[in-house]
């Protein structure tokens, strides 16, 4: 298939693009490089090049990169026309809970930009969309594991924007009597992405780095590794926040399964059915901050000096997914189930590149 990946130079986008190229898809990326990485584009070009050589076609035929905004209708139109796009994998967005509390406008912008993107899909009769949503739509869940029909109750503009976009996609996917366009979408609600490509060609790097695991790996290089813990008075076993960490390559493979699901749907016909699915992506296991620090400590051989701070605004105490729906509907289950194995890929990549 010919795919457009928005945010393909980012952490999850680049790992998805790698998986898609390895599966034989042709990929165009649109990314404004505000948080995406040029090293990721280099690695993907290299991969496309080697795939192209073995298939006697040039790398350009398999992979193209457009620098710009995914809500820029003119640029999207050019991409759709040039590449005969079959499906869009929409991952580009601002994605930091704490930043969204300080700068909500930046996050609400993603709603309008996504609307522009889907308008262009409609204009060019492109029906298939995989959308990157987030566990942040659940806010502070009352119980875990969180199923997809748990209350939607975001506590940050980031979560609000994701929840609003999901609603908007439902509108596009519902029968519209005046027009025959009906979007066919899968929204994937990610829990905490982690890890790096098993071959260490890609990994996680943000600037500034705010995420727990890459921050720990960065600090492990110091003579006295230190870590900051935001909150030790949560209602959890050890008082620190618990998260469901899912390996980035498992997230990528779930997107490929979602694409398969979209291809098996006949939602571009006016059959009166709503053609959307919303699915959690997690492993169903939770680890506290202290457990992660301990695991990274034994992996790197560097025990951390712990510095305790107050709670970080917008952090829910516990997020653990039910992944039953992903298993049932996408026939997907995570390949990485041990946190040590997930973190080992991140550490390998860190040792190879010095990143994040
Ligand atoms: N944390 C620390 N010290 C640090 C960094 C983080 O204690 O140096 C804590 C945070 O306060 C939080 C936990 O570690 O309790 C995880 O924080 P991250 O920043 O790694 O990840 P988040 O859970 O805040 O958010 C991530 C993504 C979001 C997504 C969410 C879904 O960034 O986009 O997972 O669960 F919505």
Short mmCIF file of N, CA and C in Angstrom, two decimals, residues 79-247:
data_model
loop_
_atom_site.label_atom_id
_atom_site.label_comp_id
_atom_site.label_asym_id
_atom_site.label_seq_id
_atom_site.Cartn_x
_atom_site.Cartn_y
_atom_site.Cartn_z
N UNK A 79 0.89 15.78 -1.78
CA UNK A 79 1.36 14.44 -1.41
C UNK A 79 0.37 13.37 -1.89
N UNK A 80 -0.92 13.62 -1.67
CA UNK A 80 -1.93 12.63 -2.09
C UNK A 80 -1.87 12.43 -3.60
N UNK A 81 -1.72 13.53 -4.34
CA UNK A 81 -1.70 13.43 -5.81
C UNK A 81 -0.46 12.70 -6.29
N UNK A 82 0.70 13.07 -5.72
CA UNK A 82 1.97 12.50 -6.20
C UNK A 82 2.10 11.02 -5.86
N UNK A 83 1.56 10.65 -4.71
CA UNK A 83 1.86 9.29 -4.21
C UNK A 83 0.70 8.31 -4.27
N UNK A 84 -0.42 8.76 -4.75
CA UNK A 84 -1.62 7.89 -4.79
C UNK A 84 -1.83 7.16 -3.47
N UNK A 85 -1.95 7.96 -2.45
CA UNK A 85 -2.03 7.44 -1.08
C UNK A 85 -3.28 6.56 -0.87
N UNK A 86 -3.06 5.41 -0.25
CA UNK A 86 -4.19 4.51 0.07
C UNK A 86 -4.68 4.69 1.50
N UNK A 87 -3.75 5.03 2.40
CA UNK A 87 -4.14 5.12 3.81
C UNK A 87 -3.24 6.11 4.53
N UNK A 88 -3.77 6.69 5.60
CA UNK A 88 -3.00 7.66 6.40
C UNK A 88 -2.82 7.10 7.81
N UNK A 89 -1.59 7.19 8.29
CA UNK A 89 -1.28 6.81 9.67
C UNK A 89 -0.94 8.14 10.34
N UNK A 90 -1.85 8.59 11.18
CA UNK A 90 -1.73 9.96 11.70
C UNK A 90 -1.18 9.96 13.13
N UNK A 91 0.14 10.22 13.22
CA UNK A 91 0.79 10.21 14.53
C UNK A 91 1.28 11.57 14.97
N UNK A 92 1.35 12.52 14.06
CA UNK A 92 1.92 13.82 14.43
C UNK A 92 1.03 14.54 15.44
N UNK A 93 1.62 15.03 16.49
CA UNK A 93 0.89 15.83 17.49
C UNK A 93 1.87 16.25 18.57
N UNK A 94 1.50 17.28 19.28
CA UNK A 94 2.24 17.58 20.51
C UNK A 94 1.76 16.55 21.52
N UNK A 95 2.69 16.07 22.39
CA UNK A 95 2.27 14.90 23.18
C UNK A 95 2.75 14.89 24.64
N UNK A 96 2.92 16.08 25.20
CA UNK A 96 3.37 16.09 26.60
C UNK A 96 2.26 16.63 27.51
N UNK A 97 1.85 15.80 28.44
CA UNK A 97 0.77 16.17 29.34
C UNK A 97 1.09 17.48 30.06
N UNK A 98 2.30 17.56 30.63
CA UNK A 98 2.61 18.74 31.45
C UNK A 98 2.72 20.00 30.59
N UNK A 99 3.28 19.88 29.40
CA UNK A 99 3.36 21.04 28.52
C UNK A 99 1.96 21.53 28.15
N UNK A 100 1.06 20.58 27.95
CA UNK A 100 -0.29 20.95 27.51
C UNK A 100 -1.02 21.78 28.58
N UNK A 101 -0.65 21.58 29.84
CA UNK A 101 -1.28 22.36 30.90
C UNK A 101 -0.78 23.80 30.88
N UNK A 102 0.47 23.97 30.41
CA UNK A 102 1.04 25.33 30.36
C UNK A 102 0.67 26.04 29.06
N UNK A 103 0.53 25.28 28.00
CA UNK A 103 0.29 25.88 26.69
C UNK A 103 -0.84 25.14 25.97
N UNK A 104 -2.08 25.28 26.49
CA UNK A 104 -3.18 24.49 25.93
C UNK A 104 -3.44 24.77 24.44
N UNK A 105 -3.25 26.04 24.01
CA UNK A 105 -3.55 26.38 22.61
C UNK A 105 -2.80 25.49 21.65
N UNK A 106 -1.53 25.23 21.98
CA UNK A 106 -0.69 24.40 21.11
C UNK A 106 -1.35 23.03 20.89
N UNK A 107 -2.01 22.55 21.95
CA UNK A 107 -2.60 21.20 21.88
C UNK A 107 -3.95 21.23 21.19
N UNK A 108 -4.75 22.31 21.43
CA UNK A 108 -6.05 22.39 20.77
C UNK A 108 -5.88 22.60 19.27
N UNK A 109 -4.75 23.17 18.85
CA UNK A 109 -4.47 23.33 17.42
C UNK A 109 -4.54 22.01 16.67
N UNK A 110 -4.12 20.93 17.34
CA UNK A 110 -4.10 19.64 16.68
C UNK A 110 -5.49 19.21 16.20
N UNK A 111 -6.52 19.75 16.85
CA UNK A 111 -7.88 19.39 16.45
C UNK A 111 -8.15 19.94 15.04
N UNK A 112 -7.88 21.24 14.86
CA UNK A 112 -8.14 21.85 13.55
C UNK A 112 -7.23 21.26 12.47
N UNK A 113 -5.99 21.02 12.83
CA UNK A 113 -5.05 20.47 11.83
C UNK A 113 -5.50 19.08 11.38
N UNK A 114 -6.00 18.29 12.35
CA UNK A 114 -6.50 16.95 12.00
C UNK A 114 -7.74 17.06 11.12
N UNK A 115 -8.56 18.03 11.42
CA UNK A 115 -9.76 18.28 10.60
C UNK A 115 -9.34 18.57 9.15
N UNK A 116 -8.32 19.42 8.99
CA UNK A 116 -7.82 19.74 7.65
C UNK A 116 -7.35 18.47 6.92
N UNK A 117 -6.63 17.65 7.67
CA UNK A 117 -6.10 16.41 7.08
C UNK A 117 -7.25 15.51 6.60
N UNK A 118 -8.26 15.35 7.45
CA UNK A 118 -9.36 14.46 7.07
C UNK A 118 -10.19 15.08 5.94
N UNK A 119 -10.32 16.39 5.94
CA UNK A 119 -11.00 17.06 4.81
C UNK A 119 -10.31 16.72 3.50
N UNK A 120 -8.99 16.73 3.53
CA UNK A 120 -8.23 16.41 2.31
C UNK A 120 -8.39 14.93 1.95
N UNK A 121 -8.44 14.07 2.97
CA UNK A 121 -8.67 12.64 2.69
C UNK A 121 -10.01 12.47 1.99
N UNK A 122 -10.99 13.21 2.49
CA UNK A 122 -12.34 13.14 1.91
C UNK A 122 -12.32 13.61 0.46
N UNK A 123 -11.63 14.73 0.23
CA UNK A 123 -11.57 15.29 -1.13
C UNK A 123 -10.93 14.29 -2.10
N UNK A 124 -9.97 13.53 -1.59
CA UNK A 124 -9.24 12.60 -2.47
C UNK A 124 -9.72 11.16 -2.31
N UNK A 125 -10.87 11.00 -1.70
CA UNK A 125 -11.47 9.66 -1.53
C UNK A 125 -10.49 8.66 -0.92
N UNK A 126 -9.85 9.10 0.15
CA UNK A 126 -8.98 8.19 0.92
C UNK A 126 -9.75 7.87 2.20
N UNK A 127 -10.01 6.60 2.43
CA UNK A 127 -10.93 6.22 3.49
C UNK A 127 -10.25 5.70 4.75
N UNK A 128 -9.03 5.23 4.60
CA UNK A 128 -8.43 4.48 5.71
C UNK A 128 -7.51 5.36 6.56
N UNK A 129 -7.78 5.37 7.86
CA UNK A 129 -6.99 6.19 8.78
C UNK A 129 -6.71 5.42 10.06
N UNK A 130 -5.44 5.40 10.45
CA UNK A 130 -5.09 4.92 11.80
C UNK A 130 -4.66 6.15 12.58
N UNK A 131 -5.30 6.38 13.70
CA UNK A 131 -5.04 7.59 14.48
C UNK A 131 -4.40 7.25 15.81
N UNK A 132 -3.38 8.03 16.13
CA UNK A 132 -2.67 7.83 17.39
C UNK A 132 -3.37 8.59 18.51
N UNK A 133 -4.10 7.86 19.35
CA UNK A 133 -4.73 8.48 20.51
C UNK A 133 -3.92 8.11 21.75
N UNK A 134 -4.49 8.29 22.91
CA UNK A 134 -3.68 8.16 24.12
C UNK A 134 -4.50 7.74 25.32
N UNK A 135 -3.82 7.08 26.25
CA UNK A 135 -4.43 6.74 27.54
C UNK A 135 -4.83 8.01 28.29
N UNK A 136 -4.29 9.15 27.86
CA UNK A 136 -4.61 10.42 28.54
C UNK A 136 -6.09 10.76 28.43
N UNK A 137 -6.84 10.12 27.52
CA UNK A 137 -8.28 10.42 27.42
C UNK A 137 -9.03 9.93 28.65
N UNK A 138 -8.45 8.98 29.41
CA UNK A 138 -9.14 8.42 30.57
C UNK A 138 -8.96 9.28 31.82
N UNK A 139 -8.04 10.23 31.78
CA UNK A 139 -7.80 11.06 32.96
C UNK A 139 -7.32 10.23 34.13
N UNK A 140 -8.04 10.37 35.27
CA UNK A 140 -7.69 9.56 36.45
C UNK A 140 -8.71 8.44 36.57
N UNK A 141 -8.41 7.28 36.00
CA UNK A 141 -9.41 6.21 35.98
C UNK A 141 -9.77 5.73 37.38
N UNK A 142 -11.04 5.31 37.52
CA UNK A 142 -11.46 4.86 38.85
C UNK A 142 -11.00 3.45 39.15
N UNK A 143 -10.76 2.66 38.10
CA UNK A 143 -10.28 1.29 38.33
C UNK A 143 -9.39 0.87 37.17
N UNK A 144 -8.55 -0.11 37.44
CA UNK A 144 -7.70 -0.68 36.40
C UNK A 144 -7.90 -2.20 36.40
N UNK A 145 -7.65 -2.92 35.31
CA UNK A 145 -7.24 -2.39 34.02
C UNK A 145 -8.34 -1.58 33.34
N UNK A 146 -7.91 -0.64 32.52
CA UNK A 146 -8.84 0.28 31.87
C UNK A 146 -9.32 -0.33 30.56
N UNK A 147 -10.63 -0.49 30.44
CA UNK A 147 -11.16 -0.98 29.16
C UNK A 147 -11.55 0.23 28.31
N UNK A 148 -11.80 -0.03 27.04
CA UNK A 148 -12.10 1.07 26.12
C UNK A 148 -13.42 1.75 26.45
N UNK A 149 -14.32 1.06 27.17
CA UNK A 149 -15.57 1.76 27.52
C UNK A 149 -15.53 2.38 28.92
N UNK A 150 -14.34 2.45 29.52
CA UNK A 150 -14.20 3.22 30.77
C UNK A 150 -14.51 4.69 30.46
N UNK A 151 -14.96 5.44 31.49
CA UNK A 151 -15.31 6.85 31.23
C UNK A 151 -14.16 7.66 30.62
N UNK A 152 -14.52 8.50 29.67
CA UNK A 152 -13.55 9.42 29.06
C UNK A 152 -13.60 10.69 29.90
N UNK A 153 -12.48 10.99 30.56
CA UNK A 153 -12.51 12.09 31.51
C UNK A 153 -11.12 12.74 31.61
N UNK A 154 -10.66 13.31 30.49
CA UNK A 154 -9.28 13.81 30.47
C UNK A 154 -9.03 14.91 31.51
N UNK A 155 -7.79 14.96 32.00
CA UNK A 155 -7.45 16.00 32.99
C UNK A 155 -6.37 16.93 32.44
N UNK A 156 -6.15 16.90 31.14
CA UNK A 156 -5.17 17.81 30.53
C UNK A 156 -5.65 18.18 29.14
N UNK A 157 -5.24 19.35 28.64
CA UNK A 157 -5.60 19.72 27.26
C UNK A 157 -5.12 18.67 26.25
N UNK A 158 -4.01 18.02 26.54
CA UNK A 158 -3.53 16.96 25.65
C UNK A 158 -4.59 15.86 25.54
N UNK A 159 -5.06 15.37 26.69
CA UNK A 159 -6.08 14.33 26.70
C UNK A 159 -7.39 14.83 26.09
N UNK A 160 -7.74 16.09 26.38
CA UNK A 160 -8.98 16.68 25.83
C UNK A 160 -8.93 16.70 24.31
N UNK A 161 -7.78 17.11 23.78
CA UNK A 161 -7.65 17.21 22.31
C UNK A 161 -7.78 15.82 21.68
N UNK A 162 -7.15 14.83 22.28
CA UNK A 162 -7.23 13.47 21.73
C UNK A 162 -8.69 12.98 21.77
N UNK A 163 -9.37 13.24 22.90
CA UNK A 163 -10.76 12.78 23.03
C UNK A 163 -11.65 13.49 22.00
N UNK A 164 -11.39 14.78 21.78
CA UNK A 164 -12.20 15.54 20.82
C UNK A 164 -11.97 15.01 19.40
N UNK A 165 -10.71 14.73 19.08
CA UNK A 165 -10.42 14.23 17.73
C UNK A 165 -11.09 12.87 17.51
N UNK A 166 -11.07 12.03 18.53
CA UNK A 166 -11.77 10.73 18.40
C UNK A 166 -13.24 10.98 18.04
N UNK A 167 -13.87 11.93 18.76
CA UNK A 167 -15.30 12.22 18.50
C UNK A 167 -15.50 12.71 17.07
N UNK A 168 -14.55 13.56 16.63
CA UNK A 168 -14.64 14.10 15.27
C UNK A 168 -14.53 12.97 14.24
N UNK A 169 -13.67 12.01 14.52
CA UNK A 169 -13.50 10.89 13.58
C UNK A 169 -14.78 10.06 13.52
N UNK A 170 -15.45 9.91 14.67
CA UNK A 170 -16.74 9.21 14.65
C UNK A 170 -17.71 9.90 13.71
N UNK A 171 -17.70 11.23 13.75
CA UNK A 171 -18.61 11.98 12.86
C UNK A 171 -18.32 11.65 11.41
N UNK A 172 -17.03 11.67 11.06
CA UNK A 172 -16.64 11.37 9.68
C UNK A 172 -16.96 9.92 9.31
N UNK A 173 -17.03 9.06 10.33
CA UNK A 173 -17.23 7.63 10.06
C UNK A 173 -18.70 7.23 10.11
N UNK A 174 -19.56 8.19 10.46
CA UNK A 174 -20.99 7.87 10.55
C UNK A 174 -21.63 8.09 9.19
N UNK A 175 -22.75 7.45 8.98
CA UNK A 175 -23.41 7.62 7.68
C UNK A 175 -23.85 9.07 7.53
N UNK A 176 -23.51 9.61 6.39
CA UNK A 176 -23.90 10.98 6.11
C UNK A 176 -24.81 10.93 4.88
N UNK A 177 -26.04 11.35 5.05
CA UNK A 177 -27.01 11.17 3.96
C UNK A 177 -26.70 12.03 2.74
N UNK A 178 -26.01 13.16 2.97
CA UNK A 178 -25.77 14.05 1.84
C UNK A 178 -24.57 13.65 1.00
N UNK A 179 -23.64 12.95 1.62
CA UNK A 179 -22.41 12.60 0.88
C UNK A 179 -22.14 11.13 1.07
N UNK A 180 -21.43 10.53 0.14
CA UNK A 180 -21.18 9.10 0.34
C UNK A 180 -19.83 8.82 0.97
N UNK A 181 -19.07 9.88 1.33
CA UNK A 181 -17.78 9.62 1.98
C UNK A 181 -18.00 9.14 3.41
N UNK A 182 -17.36 8.07 3.75
CA UNK A 182 -17.44 7.60 5.13
C UNK A 182 -16.05 7.11 5.53
N UNK A 183 -15.49 7.78 6.51
CA UNK A 183 -14.16 7.42 6.97
C UNK A 183 -14.17 6.05 7.63
N UNK A 184 -13.07 5.34 7.48
CA UNK A 184 -12.91 4.02 8.06
C UNK A 184 -11.66 4.12 8.96
N UNK A 185 -11.85 4.19 10.28
CA UNK A 185 -10.68 4.49 11.12
C UNK A 185 -10.49 3.52 12.28
N UNK A 186 -9.24 3.45 12.71
CA UNK A 186 -8.92 2.79 13.98
C UNK A 186 -8.12 3.80 14.79
N UNK A 187 -8.59 4.10 15.99
CA UNK A 187 -7.82 4.97 16.90
C UNK A 187 -7.18 4.07 17.95
N UNK A 188 -5.89 4.23 18.12
CA UNK A 188 -5.15 3.40 19.07
C UNK A 188 -4.77 4.26 20.27
N UNK A 189 -5.24 3.85 21.43
CA UNK A 189 -4.92 4.62 22.64
C UNK A 189 -3.67 4.02 23.28
N UNK A 190 -2.54 4.70 23.05
CA UNK A 190 -1.28 4.19 23.58
C UNK A 190 -1.19 4.45 25.07
N UNK A 191 -0.62 3.48 25.76
CA UNK A 191 -0.19 3.71 27.13
C UNK A 191 1.27 4.20 27.02
N UNK A 192 2.20 3.80 27.89
CA UNK A 192 3.53 4.45 27.84
C UNK A 192 4.50 3.73 26.92
N UNK A 193 4.77 4.35 25.77
CA UNK A 193 5.69 3.76 24.79
C UNK A 193 7.10 3.76 25.36
N UNK A 194 7.84 2.69 25.09
CA UNK A 194 9.24 2.65 25.55
C UNK A 194 10.06 1.73 24.65
N UNK A 195 11.37 1.75 24.86
CA UNK A 195 12.25 0.83 24.13
C UNK A 195 12.75 1.42 22.82
N UNK A 196 13.50 0.59 22.11
CA UNK A 196 14.10 1.01 20.84
C UNK A 196 14.07 -0.18 19.89
N UNK A 197 14.39 0.09 18.62
CA UNK A 197 14.39 -0.99 17.63
C UNK A 197 15.36 -2.09 18.06
N UNK A 198 14.98 -3.34 17.85
CA UNK A 198 15.81 -4.47 18.29
C UNK A 198 17.18 -4.42 17.61
N UNK A 199 17.25 -3.85 16.40
CA UNK A 199 18.55 -3.77 15.71
C UNK A 199 19.28 -2.45 16.03
N UNK A 200 18.77 -1.71 16.98
CA UNK A 200 19.36 -0.44 17.43
C UNK A 200 19.49 0.61 16.32
N UNK A 201 18.66 0.50 15.28
CA UNK A 201 18.74 1.52 14.23
C UNK A 201 17.93 2.76 14.60
N UNK A 202 17.00 2.63 15.52
CA UNK A 202 16.14 3.76 15.92
C UNK A 202 15.92 3.69 17.43
N UNK A 203 15.55 4.84 18.00
CA UNK A 203 15.29 4.84 19.44
C UNK A 203 14.55 6.11 19.84
N UNK A 204 14.51 6.33 21.15
CA UNK A 204 13.72 7.45 21.68
C UNK A 204 14.61 8.63 22.06
N UNK A 205 14.31 9.78 21.50
CA UNK A 205 15.07 10.98 21.83
C UNK A 205 14.20 12.22 21.66
N UNK A 206 13.98 12.92 22.74
CA UNK A 206 13.20 14.17 22.66
C UNK A 206 14.05 15.31 23.19
N UNK A 207 13.75 16.51 22.69
CA UNK A 207 14.47 17.68 23.21
C UNK A 207 13.47 18.75 23.60
N UNK A 208 13.32 19.13 24.81
CA UNK A 208 14.02 18.57 25.97
C UNK A 208 13.45 17.19 26.33
N UNK A 209 14.25 16.40 27.02
CA UNK A 209 13.77 15.06 27.40
C UNK A 209 13.02 15.13 28.72
N UNK A 210 11.75 14.74 28.70
CA UNK A 210 10.96 14.79 29.94
C UNK A 210 10.55 13.39 30.38
N UNK A 211 10.72 12.39 29.51
CA UNK A 211 10.22 11.05 29.82
C UNK A 211 11.14 10.30 30.78
N UNK A 212 10.50 9.52 31.62
CA UNK A 212 11.24 8.84 32.70
C UNK A 212 12.40 7.98 32.18
N UNK A 213 12.13 7.06 31.26
CA UNK A 213 13.16 6.08 30.89
C UNK A 213 14.36 6.73 30.17
N UNK A 214 14.14 7.53 29.12
CA UNK A 214 15.31 8.17 28.50
C UNK A 214 16.08 9.08 29.45
N UNK A 215 15.37 9.70 30.38
CA UNK A 215 16.08 10.55 31.36
C UNK A 215 17.00 9.70 32.24
N UNK A 216 16.51 8.53 32.61
CA UNK A 216 17.35 7.64 33.43
C UNK A 216 18.58 7.19 32.64
N UNK A 217 18.38 6.86 31.37
CA UNK A 217 19.50 6.38 30.56
C UNK A 217 20.54 7.48 30.36
N UNK A 218 20.04 8.69 30.17
CA UNK A 218 20.95 9.84 30.03
C UNK A 218 21.80 10.01 31.28
N UNK A 219 21.13 9.91 32.41
CA UNK A 219 21.81 10.14 33.67
C UNK A 219 22.79 9.01 34.00
N UNK A 220 22.51 7.81 33.48
CA UNK A 220 23.38 6.66 33.76
C UNK A 220 24.81 6.90 33.28
N UNK A 221 24.98 7.82 32.35
CA UNK A 221 26.32 8.11 31.83
C UNK A 221 27.13 8.96 32.81
N UNK A 222 26.43 9.57 33.78
CA UNK A 222 27.14 10.46 34.73
C UNK A 222 27.91 9.66 35.78
N UNK A 223 28.90 10.30 36.36
CA UNK A 223 29.69 9.64 37.40
C UNK A 223 28.79 9.22 38.58
N UNK A 224 27.91 10.15 38.98
CA UNK A 224 26.93 9.80 40.02
C UNK A 224 25.54 9.94 39.41
N UNK A 225 24.97 8.83 38.90
CA UNK A 225 23.65 8.95 38.29
C UNK A 225 22.59 9.35 39.31
N UNK A 226 21.80 10.33 38.93
CA UNK A 226 20.73 10.80 39.82
C UNK A 226 19.42 10.70 39.08
N UNK A 227 18.35 10.51 39.84
CA UNK A 227 17.04 10.55 39.19
C UNK A 227 16.08 11.37 40.03
N UNK A 228 15.14 12.00 39.32
CA UNK A 228 14.13 12.81 39.99
C UNK A 228 12.82 12.02 40.00
N UNK A 229 12.19 11.99 41.15
CA UNK A 229 10.92 11.26 41.28
C UNK A 229 9.84 12.26 41.62
N UNK A 230 8.85 12.35 40.72
CA UNK A 230 7.80 13.35 40.90
C UNK A 230 6.62 12.75 41.67
N UNK A 231 6.70 12.84 42.98
CA UNK A 231 5.58 12.39 43.82
C UNK A 231 5.83 11.03 44.42
N UNK A 232 5.71 10.96 45.76
CA UNK A 232 5.89 9.66 46.44
C UNK A 232 4.73 9.38 47.38
N UNK A 233 3.63 10.16 47.17
CA UNK A 233 2.47 9.99 48.06
C UNK A 233 1.22 9.58 47.28
N UNK A 234 1.43 8.89 46.17
CA UNK A 234 0.28 8.41 45.40
C UNK A 234 -0.29 7.15 46.07
N UNK A 235 -1.57 6.87 45.83
CA UNK A 235 -2.17 5.66 46.42
C UNK A 235 -1.76 4.39 45.65
N UNK A 236 -0.46 4.13 45.65
CA UNK A 236 0.07 2.94 44.98
C UNK A 236 0.93 2.19 46.00
N UNK A 237 1.37 0.98 45.68
CA UNK A 237 2.09 0.16 46.66
C UNK A 237 3.31 0.88 47.23
N UNK A 238 4.10 1.58 46.38
CA UNK A 238 5.30 2.26 46.91
C UNK A 238 5.16 3.78 46.89
N UNK A 239 3.97 4.27 46.56
CA UNK A 239 3.72 5.72 46.59
C UNK A 239 4.08 6.45 45.31
N UNK A 240 4.69 5.75 44.33
CA UNK A 240 5.03 6.43 43.07
C UNK A 240 4.08 5.97 41.96
N UNK A 241 4.00 6.78 40.89
CA UNK A 241 3.03 6.52 39.81
C UNK A 241 3.33 5.20 39.11
N UNK A 242 2.26 4.54 38.72
CA UNK A 242 2.37 3.26 38.02
C UNK A 242 1.92 3.45 36.57
N UNK A 243 2.71 2.92 35.64
CA UNK A 243 2.39 3.04 34.22
C UNK A 243 2.50 1.68 33.54
N UNK A 244 1.78 1.56 32.42
CA UNK A 244 1.81 0.35 31.59
C UNK A 244 2.76 0.64 30.43
N UNK A 245 3.96 0.10 30.51
CA UNK A 245 4.98 0.39 29.48
C UNK A 245 4.86 -0.64 28.36
N UNK A 246 4.78 -0.12 27.15
CA UNK A 246 4.62 -1.00 25.97
C UNK A 246 5.74 -0.71 24.98
N UNK A 247 6.34 -1.78 24.44
CA UNK A 247 7.49 -1.58 23.56
C UNK A 247 7.05 -0.95 22.24
#
